[in-house]
PDB file of C-alpha atoms in Angstrom:
ATOM      1  CA  MET S   1      52.197  25.546  31.857  1.00 75.00           C
ATOM      2  CA  ALA S   2      48.771  24.113  33.389  1.00 90.00           C
ATOM      3  CA  THR S   3      46.371  25.292  35.049  1.00 95.00           C
ATOM      4  CA  ARG S   4      44.218  23.430  37.796  1.00 96.00           C
ATOM      5  CA  LEU S   5      40.233  23.309  38.962  1.00 98.00           C
ATOM      6  CA  VAL S   6      40.226  25.489  41.883  1.00 97.00           C
ATOM      7  CA  GLN S   7      36.293  26.136  42.415  1.00 97.00           C
ATOM      8  CA  ILE S   8      32.771  25.850  41.124  1.00 98.00           C
ATOM      9  CA  ASN S   9      31.140  29.010  40.036  1.00 97.00           C
ATOM     10  CA  MET S  10      27.542  28.793  40.891  1.00 98.00           C
ATOM     11  CA  LYS S  11      24.943  31.372  40.141  1.00 97.00           C
ATOM     12  CA  ALA S  12      22.079  31.979  42.519  1.00 97.00           C
ATOM     13  CA  ARG S  13      18.807  34.539  43.208  1.00 96.00           C
ATOM     14  CA  ASP S  14      20.201  34.637  46.630  1.00 96.00           C
ATOM     15  CA  ASP S  15      23.616  33.977  46.822  1.00 96.00           C
ATOM     16  CA  SER S  16      23.593  34.286  50.982  1.00 94.00           C
ATOM     17  CA  ALA S  17      20.839  31.982  51.636  1.00 95.00           C
ATOM     18  CA  LEU S  18      22.237  29.498  49.345  1.00 97.00           C
ATOM     19  CA  GLY S  19      26.028  29.686  50.628  1.00 96.00           C
ATOM     20  CA  ARG S  20      24.449  29.122  54.165  1.00 96.00           C
ATOM     21  CA  PHE S  21      22.818  25.804  52.846  1.00 98.00           C
ATOM     22  CA  TRP S  22      25.876  24.816  51.294  1.00 98.00           C
ATOM     23  CA  ALA S  23      28.105  25.691  53.823  1.00 97.00           C
ATOM     24  CA  GLN S  24      25.835  23.286  56.632  1.00 98.00           C
ATOM     25  CA  ALA S  25      25.419  20.741  53.782  1.00 98.00           C
ATOM     26  CA  LEU S  26      29.417  20.745  53.484  1.00 98.00           C
ATOM     27  CA  GLY S  27      30.557  21.252  56.983  1.00 98.00           C
ATOM     28  CA  TRP S  28      32.209  24.270  55.344  1.00 97.00           C
ATOM     29  CA  GLY S  29      32.545  28.097  56.486  1.00 96.00           C
ATOM     30  CA  VAL S  30      31.960  31.158  54.529  1.00 92.00           C
ATOM     31  CA  ASP S  31      35.666  32.435  53.800  1.00 81.00           C
ATOM     32  CA  SER S  32      34.226  35.955  52.839  1.00 77.00           C
ATOM     33  CA  GLU S  33      30.909  37.348  51.936  1.00 72.00           C
ATOM     34  CA  GLY S  34      30.557  40.444  49.666  1.00 81.00           C
ATOM     35  CA  PRO S  35      27.513  41.878  48.290  1.00 90.00           C
ATOM     36  CA  GLY S  36      26.210  39.680  45.809  1.00 94.00           C
ATOM     37  CA  VAL S  37      29.274  37.260  45.955  1.00 95.00           C
ATOM     38  CA  THR S  38      29.327  34.370  48.813  1.00 96.00           C
ATOM     39  CA  ASN S  39      32.532  32.215  49.338  1.00 96.00           C
ATOM     40  CA  LEU S  40      32.457  28.832  50.593  1.00 97.00           C
ATOM     41  CA  GLU S  41      36.121  26.742  51.897  1.00 96.00           C
ATOM     42  CA  PRO S  42      36.524  24.021  54.272  1.00 96.00           C
ATOM     43  CA  ALA S  43      37.904  25.584  57.743  1.00 93.00           C
ATOM     44  CA  GLY S  44      41.390  26.011  57.891  1.00 93.00           C
ATOM     45  CA  PHE S  45      41.885  25.652  54.002  1.00 94.00           C
ATOM     46  CA  SER S  46      44.771  27.392  52.602  1.00 92.00           C
ATOM     47  CA  TYR S  47      43.302  28.249  49.032  1.00 91.00           C
ATOM     48  CA  PRO S  48      43.866  27.137  46.425  1.00 92.00           C
ATOM     49  CA  ASP S  49      44.655  23.665  47.588  1.00 94.00           C
ATOM     50  CA  PRO S  50      43.997  20.244  45.365  1.00 94.00           C
ATOM     51  CA  THR S  51      42.576  18.694  48.767  1.00 96.00           C
ATOM     52  CA  ALA S  52      39.338  20.644  47.910  1.00 97.00           C
ATOM     53  CA  VAL S  53      37.512  22.344  45.166  1.00 98.00           C
ATOM     54  CA  CYS S  54      35.824  25.471  46.502  1.00 97.00           C
ATOM     55  CA  ILE S  55      32.453  27.106  45.718  1.00 98.00           C
ATOM     56  CA  ASP S  56      32.017  30.420  44.575  1.00 97.00           C
ATOM     57  CA  ILE S  57      28.100  31.486  44.609  1.00 97.00           C
ATOM     58  CA  ILE S  58      27.294  34.790  42.568  1.00 96.00           C
ATOM     59  CA  ALA S  59      24.247  36.655  42.927  1.00 96.00           C
ATOM     60  CA  HIS S  60      22.019  36.422  39.405  1.00 95.00           C
ATOM     61  CA  PRO S  61      18.488  37.826  38.681  1.00 93.00           C
ATOM     62  CA  GLU S  62      17.869  34.950  36.218  1.00 90.00           C
ATOM     63  CA  PRO S  63      15.811  31.740  37.899  1.00 89.00           C
ATOM     64  CA  LYS S  64      17.035  28.468  36.890  1.00 92.00           C
ATOM     65  CA  THR S  65      14.943  26.841  34.180  1.00 92.00           C
ATOM     66  CA  VAL S  66      16.620  24.000  32.600  1.00 93.00           C
ATOM     67  CA  LYS S  67      18.709  20.914  34.229  1.00 95.00           C
ATOM     68  CA  ASN S  68      22.150  21.931  35.354  1.00 96.00           C
ATOM     69  CA  ARG S  69      24.848  20.669  33.050  1.00 97.00           C
ATOM     70  CA  VAL S  70      27.540  20.877  35.952  1.00 98.00           C
ATOM     71  CA  HIS S  71      26.528  19.235  39.394  1.00 98.00           C
ATOM     72  CA  LEU S  72      28.169  17.888  42.629  1.00 98.00           C
ATOM     73  CA  ASP S  73      28.393  14.425  43.798  1.00 98.00           C
ATOM     74  CA  LEU S  74      28.497  14.150  47.672  1.00 98.00           C
ATOM     75  CA  ALA S  75      30.538  11.131  49.496  1.00 98.00           C
ATOM     76  CA  THR S  76      28.957   8.817  52.103  1.00 98.00           C
ATOM     77  CA  THR S  77      30.954   6.156  54.281  1.00 97.00           C
ATOM     78  CA  SER S  78      27.832   4.020  54.587  1.00 98.00           C
ATOM     79  CA  THR S  79      24.238   3.240  54.071  1.00 97.00           C
ATOM     80  CA  ALA S  80      23.328   4.494  57.404  1.00 98.00           C
ATOM     81  CA  HIS S  81      25.358   7.774  56.641  1.00 98.00           C
ATOM     82  CA  GLN S  82      23.625   7.837  53.150  1.00 98.00           C
ATOM     83  CA  THR S  83      20.328   7.719  54.977  1.00 98.00           C
ATOM     84  CA  GLU S  84      21.126  10.333  57.779  1.00 98.00           C
ATOM     85  CA  LEU S  85      22.862  12.908  55.089  1.00 98.00           C
ATOM     86  CA  VAL S  86      19.526  12.905  52.671  1.00 98.00           C
ATOM     87  CA  ALA S  87      17.481  13.380  55.734  1.00 98.00           C
ATOM     88  CA  ARG S  88      19.441  15.985  57.320  1.00 98.00           C
ATOM     89  CA  LEU S  89      19.917  17.925  53.590  1.00 98.00           C
ATOM     90  CA  ARG S  90      15.813  17.862  53.326  1.00 98.00           C
ATOM     91  CA  ASP S  91      15.693  19.462  56.658  1.00 98.00           C
ATOM     92  CA  LEU S  92      18.512  22.168  55.483  1.00 98.00           C
ATOM     93  CA  GLY S  93      15.875  23.001  52.608  1.00 98.00           C
ATOM     94  CA  ALA S  94      16.700  20.716  49.830  1.00 98.00           C
ATOM     95  CA  THR S  95      14.244  18.244  47.899  1.00 98.00           C
ATOM     96  CA  LEU S  96      14.226  14.934  46.332  1.00 98.00           C
ATOM     97  CA  ALA S  97      14.651  15.220  42.429  1.00 97.00           C
ATOM     98  CA  ASP S  98      13.519  13.223  39.288  1.00 95.00           C
ATOM     99  CA  VAL S  99      15.741  13.798  36.356  1.00 93.00           C
ATOM    100  CA  GLY S 100      14.942  10.399  34.925  1.00 91.00           C
ATOM    101  CA  GLN S 101      17.579   8.500  36.817  1.00 93.00           C
ATOM    102  CA  GLY S 102      15.389   5.618  37.378  1.00 93.00           C
ATOM    103  CA  ASP S 103      16.033   2.995  40.322  1.00 95.00           C
ATOM    104  CA  VAL S 104      19.828   3.478  40.968  1.00 96.00           C
ATOM    105  CA  PRO S 105      21.506   3.303  44.782  1.00 97.00           C
ATOM    106  CA  TRP S 106      22.336   7.143  45.136  1.00 98.00           C
ATOM    107  CA  THR S 107      19.690   9.985  45.695  1.00 98.00           C
ATOM    108  CA  VAL S 108      19.133  12.678  43.303  1.00 98.00           C
ATOM    109  CA  MET S 109      18.283  16.398  45.327  1.00 98.00           C
ATOM    110  CA  ALA S 110      18.252  19.570  44.606  1.00 98.00           C
ATOM    111  CA  ASP S 111      19.173  22.426  46.743  1.00 98.00           C
ATOM    112  CA  PRO S 112      16.885  25.427  47.671  1.00 98.00           C
ATOM    113  CA  GLU S 113      17.508  27.271  44.194  1.00 97.00           C
ATOM    114  CA  GLY S 114      16.891  24.057  42.309  1.00 97.00           C
ATOM    115  CA  ASN S 115      20.418  23.038  41.695  1.00 98.00           C
ATOM    116  CA  GLU S 116      20.482  19.346  41.488  1.00 98.00           C
ATOM    117  CA  PHE S 117      22.974  17.102  43.050  1.00 98.00           C
ATOM    118  CA  CYS S 118      23.418  13.685  44.052  1.00 98.00           C
ATOM    119  CA  VAL S 119      24.167  11.753  47.328  1.00 98.00           C
ATOM    120  CA  LEU S 120      25.843   9.194  46.732  1.00 98.00           C
ATOM    121  CA  ASP S 121      26.189   5.653  47.734  1.00 98.00           C
ATOM    122  CA  PRO S 122      29.244   4.751  49.984  1.00 98.00           C
ATOM    123  CA  ARG S 123      32.061   4.057  47.760  1.00 97.00           C
ATOM    124  CA  PRO S 124      35.747   2.986  48.586  1.00 96.00           C
ATOM    125  CA  GLU S 125      37.165   5.360  45.969  1.00 95.00           C
ATOM    126  CA  HIS S 126      35.629   8.512  47.736  1.00 97.00           C
ATOM    127  CA  GLY S 127      37.164   7.554  51.169  1.00 95.00           C
ATOM    128  CA  ASP S 128      39.563  10.271  50.896  1.00 96.00           C
ATOM    129  CA  THR S 129      37.701  13.157  48.709  1.00 98.00           C
ATOM    130  CA  GLY S 130      36.384  15.070  51.639  1.00 97.00           C
ATOM    131  CA  PRO S 131      32.473  15.946  51.548  1.00 98.00           C
ATOM    132  CA  ILE S 132      32.705  16.451  47.677  1.00 98.00           C
ATOM    133  CA  ALA S 133      33.239  13.160  46.291  1.00 98.00           C
ATOM    134  CA  ALA S 134      33.014  14.369  42.511  1.00 98.00           C
ATOM    135  CA  VAL S 135      32.206  17.286  39.945  1.00 98.00           C
ATOM    136  CA  VAL S 136      30.203  15.885  37.303  1.00 98.00           C
ATOM    137  CA  VAL S 137      29.790  17.248  34.017  1.00 98.00           C
ATOM    138  CA  ASP S 138      27.381  16.056  31.273  1.00 97.00           C
ATOM    139  CA  CYS S 139      28.735  15.902  27.820  1.00 97.00           C
ATOM    140  CA  ALA S 140      28.279  14.130  24.473  1.00 96.00           C
ATOM    141  CA  ASP S 141      31.802  12.445  24.158  1.00 97.00           C
ATOM    142  CA  PRO S 142      33.303  11.643  27.486  1.00 97.00           C
ATOM    143  CA  ALA S 143      36.719  10.596  26.012  1.00 97.00           C
ATOM    144  CA  ALA S 144      36.803  13.544  23.750  1.00 97.00           C
ATOM    145  CA  ILE S 145      36.225  16.227  26.201  1.00 97.00           C
ATOM    146  CA  ALA S 146      38.371  14.380  28.919  1.00 97.00           C
ATOM    147  CA  ARG S 147      41.189  14.687  26.992  1.00 97.00           C
ATOM    148  CA  PHE S 148      40.868  18.410  26.561  1.00 98.00           C
ATOM    149  CA  TRP S 149      40.719  18.690  30.131  1.00 98.00           C
ATOM    150  CA  ASP S 150      43.475  16.327  30.606  1.00 97.00           C
ATOM    151  CA  GLU S 151      45.495  18.524  28.491  1.00 97.00           C
ATOM    152  CA  ALA S 152      44.261  22.016  30.003  1.00 97.00           C
ATOM    153  CA  MET S 153      44.838  21.539  33.651  1.00 97.00           C
ATOM    154  CA  ASP S 154      47.692  18.977  35.240  1.00 95.00           C
ATOM    155  CA  TRP S 155      44.539  16.503  36.448  1.00 96.00           C
ATOM    156  CA  ALA S 156      45.572  13.296  35.660  1.00 94.00           C
ATOM    157  CA  PRO S 157      43.227  10.596  34.164  1.00 95.00           C
ATOM    158  CA  HIS S 158      41.558   7.761  36.299  1.00 93.00           C
ATOM    159  CA  GLU S 159      39.291   6.001  34.413  1.00 93.00           C
ATOM    160  CA  VAL S 160      37.912   6.229  30.673  1.00 94.00           C
ATOM    161  CA  ALA S 161      35.035   3.966  29.519  1.00 94.00           C
ATOM    162  CA  ASP S 162      32.148   4.366  26.773  1.00 93.00           C
ATOM    163  CA  ASP S 163      29.888   6.640  29.512  1.00 96.00           C
ATOM    164  CA  HIS S 164      32.277   8.402  31.328  1.00 97.00           C
ATOM    165  CA  ALA S 165      35.662   9.671  32.114  1.00 98.00           C
ATOM    166  CA  THR S 166      37.443  10.686  35.400  1.00 98.00           C
ATOM    167  CA  LEU S 167      40.324  12.844  35.923  1.00 98.00           C
ATOM    168  CA  ARG S 168      41.934  13.721  39.744  1.00 98.00           C
ATOM    169  CA  SER S 169      44.232  16.094  40.725  1.00 97.00           C
ATOM    170  CA  ALA S 170      47.983  15.825  40.105  1.00 94.00           C
ATOM    171  CA  GLU S 171      48.348  14.763  43.856  1.00 95.00           C
ATOM    172  CA  ASP S 172      45.735  12.317  43.508  1.00 96.00           C
ATOM    173  CA  VAL S 173      43.980  14.178  46.413  1.00 97.00           C
ATOM    174  CA  GLY S 174      40.740  15.840  46.581  1.00 97.00           C
ATOM    175  CA  PRO S 175      37.427  15.071  44.653  1.00 98.00           C
ATOM    176  CA  TYR S 176      36.971  13.835  41.088  1.00 98.00           C
ATOM    177  CA  LEU S 177      35.775  15.485  38.052  1.00 98.00           C
ATOM    178  CA  VAL S 178      33.886  12.947  36.090  1.00 98.00           C
ATOM    179  CA  PHE S 179      32.580  13.883  32.450  1.00 98.00           C
ATOM    180  CA  ARG S 180      28.995  11.682  32.012  1.00 97.00           C
ATOM    181  CA  ARG S 181      27.564  10.982  28.699  1.00 97.00           C
ATOM    182  CA  SER S 182      24.038  12.495  28.781  1.00 94.00           C
ATOM    183  CA  PRO S 183      21.657  12.410  25.818  1.00 91.00           C
ATOM    184  CA  HIS S 184      20.690  15.966  26.561  1.00 87.00           C
ATOM    185  CA  THR S 185      22.022  18.940  24.639  1.00 88.00           C
ATOM    186  CA  LYS S 186      23.163  22.469  26.140  1.00 90.00           C
ATOM    187  CA  THR S 187      20.569  24.820  26.304  1.00 88.00           C
ATOM    188  CA  GLY S 188      21.755  28.704  27.304  1.00 87.00           C
ATOM    189  CA  TRP S 189      24.335  29.155  29.363  1.00 90.00           C
ATOM    190  CA  ASN S 190      25.533  26.988  32.433  1.00 94.00           C
ATOM    191  CA  ARG S 191      24.633  28.388  35.853  1.00 96.00           C
ATOM    192  CA  VAL S 192      27.410  26.112  37.241  1.00 98.00           C
ATOM    193  CA  HIS S 193      30.743  26.154  35.698  1.00 98.00           C
ATOM    194  CA  LEU S 194      34.158  25.504  36.168  1.00 98.00           C
ATOM    195  CA  ASP S 195      36.849  27.924  37.437  1.00 98.00           C
ATOM    196  CA  VAL S 196      40.612  27.071  36.817  1.00 98.00           C
ATOM    197  CA  ARG S 197      43.575  28.704  37.652  1.00 97.00           C
ATOM    198  CA  PRO S 198      47.495  28.903  36.298  1.00 97.00           C
ATOM    199  CA  TYR S 199      49.988  28.843  38.935  1.00 95.00           C
ATOM    200  CA  PRO S 200      51.822  31.526  40.297  1.00 95.00           C
ATOM    201  CA  GLY S 201      54.445  33.490  37.564  1.00 94.00           C
ATOM    202  CA  ASP S 202      52.440  32.077  34.689  1.00 95.00           C
ATOM    203  CA  ASP S 203      51.196  34.395  31.660  1.00 95.00           C
ATOM    204  CA  MET S 204      47.469  34.301  31.871  1.00 95.00           C
ATOM    205  CA  GLU S 205      47.368  35.375  28.073  1.00 95.00           C
ATOM    206  CA  ALA S 206      49.627  32.847  27.123  1.00 96.00           C
ATOM    207  CA  GLU S 207      47.798  30.489  28.854  1.00 97.00           C
ATOM    208  CA  ALA S 208      44.376  31.693  27.482  1.00 97.00           C
ATOM    209  CA  ALA S 209      46.092  31.414  24.101  1.00 97.00           C
ATOM    210  CA  ARG S 210      47.457  27.811  24.873  1.00 97.00           C
ATOM    211  CA  LEU S 211      43.736  26.776  25.897  1.00 98.00           C
ATOM    212  CA  ARG S 212      42.433  28.007  22.516  1.00 98.00           C
ATOM    213  CA  ALA S 213      44.878  26.151  20.801  1.00 98.00           C
ATOM    214  CA  LEU S 214      43.747  22.933  22.307  1.00 97.00           C
ATOM    215  CA  GLY S 215      40.198  23.693  21.249  1.00 97.00           C
ATOM    216  CA  ALA S 216      38.515  26.050  23.842  1.00 98.00           C
ATOM    217  CA  ARG S 217      36.930  29.207  22.106  1.00 97.00           C
ATOM    218  CA  ASP S 218      35.674  32.772  22.926  1.00 95.00           C
ATOM    219  CA  PRO S 219      32.168  33.224  23.767  1.00 93.00           C
ATOM    220  CA  ASP S 220      30.297  36.261  22.166  1.00 87.00           C
ATOM    221  CA  ILE S 221      30.531  38.479  25.471  1.00 85.00           C
ATOM    222  CA  ASP S 222      32.099  41.107  26.408  1.00 84.00           C
ATOM    223  CA  GLN S 223      34.851  40.918  28.749  1.00 86.00           C
ATOM    224  CA  SER S 224      36.602  44.116  29.010  1.00 83.00           C
ATOM    225  CA  ASP S 225      35.330  44.861  32.510  1.00 88.00           C
ATOM    226  CA  ILE S 226      36.599  41.452  34.045  1.00 88.00           C
ATOM    227  CA  PRO S 227      39.999  40.496  34.930  1.00 91.00           C
ATOM    228  CA  TRP S 228      39.216  36.915  34.670  1.00 94.00           C
ATOM    229  CA  THR S 229      38.894  35.216  31.108  1.00 96.00           C
ATOM    230  CA  VAL S 230      35.753  33.131  30.269  1.00 96.00           C
ATOM    231  CA  LEU S 231      36.125  30.413  27.587  1.00 98.00           C
ATOM    232  CA  LEU S 232      34.147  27.593  26.235  1.00 98.00           C
ATOM    233  CA  ASP S 233      35.170  24.320  26.397  1.00 97.00           C
ATOM    234  CA  PRO S 234      35.207  22.180  23.002  1.00 97.00           C
ATOM    235  CA  GLU S 235      31.426  21.155  23.607  1.00 96.00           C
ATOM    236  CA  GLY S 236      30.289  24.823  24.620  1.00 96.00           C
ATOM    237  CA  ASN S 237      30.862  24.540  28.234  1.00 96.00           C
ATOM    238  CA  GLU S 238      31.472  28.127  29.855  1.00 97.00           C
ATOM    239  CA  PHE S 239      34.609  27.971  32.193  1.00 98.00           C
ATOM    240  CA  CYS S 240      36.644  31.005  33.516  1.00 97.00           C
ATOM    241  CA  LEU S 241      40.050  30.969  33.489  1.00 98.00           C
ATOM    242  CA  LEU S 242      41.308  33.156  36.803  1.00 97.00           C
ATOM    243  CA  THR S 243      44.398  35.071  37.257  1.00 95.00           C
ATOM    244  CA  PRO S 244      47.534  33.630  38.418  1.00 95.00           C
ATOM    245  CA  ALA S 245      47.573  32.303  42.129  1.00 92.00           C
TER     246      ALA S 245
END
């Protein structure tokens, strides 16, 4: 059994407005929009497919107060494209952000609700990722947390270094999942988190038990009225195990 990363769950005070921003930013469509839920995926996309990691935006009344531990890196094809993309995103409502990055070749920005993201400088490895180059997770120990996710999912390791570790889908397509060392400790619950899904025919309870055996833990919350399972990875980051599909 195994899971795979299928979407990013992002909380928002106004899911529809934030959904419109990200749909325009990525060139994606709004797949379904119900009360308090906005789903984004590429046009013509057949969910789930490893060529893209979708975005699920959920309405939540609490405002963002701390830096997110999960963010998106956007791909560019040239220096000119990077400049043009930054300008277009600012026109859509994004702002430049300072998270202590210093002098770096990428541009750190924040969406209209303050969620940090990066517009990367052009890199050859991102030529086939689509608009999202990577999903980046802050962590204390990149190698250790990558080992957990390597066993939790069928994604394969690409690079492990002291300050970061990278995974990609078993088919070697779509965005990368990057665990980057950060000195900051987790504060409160993550407003942006990973959603993983077992394959059709897998047993969800058995998969949850397998993830716990690998080091996942149960959060202290009531889960009696939801069809998915909320878990914590070994560093305490929330993630959701969705129903098989």
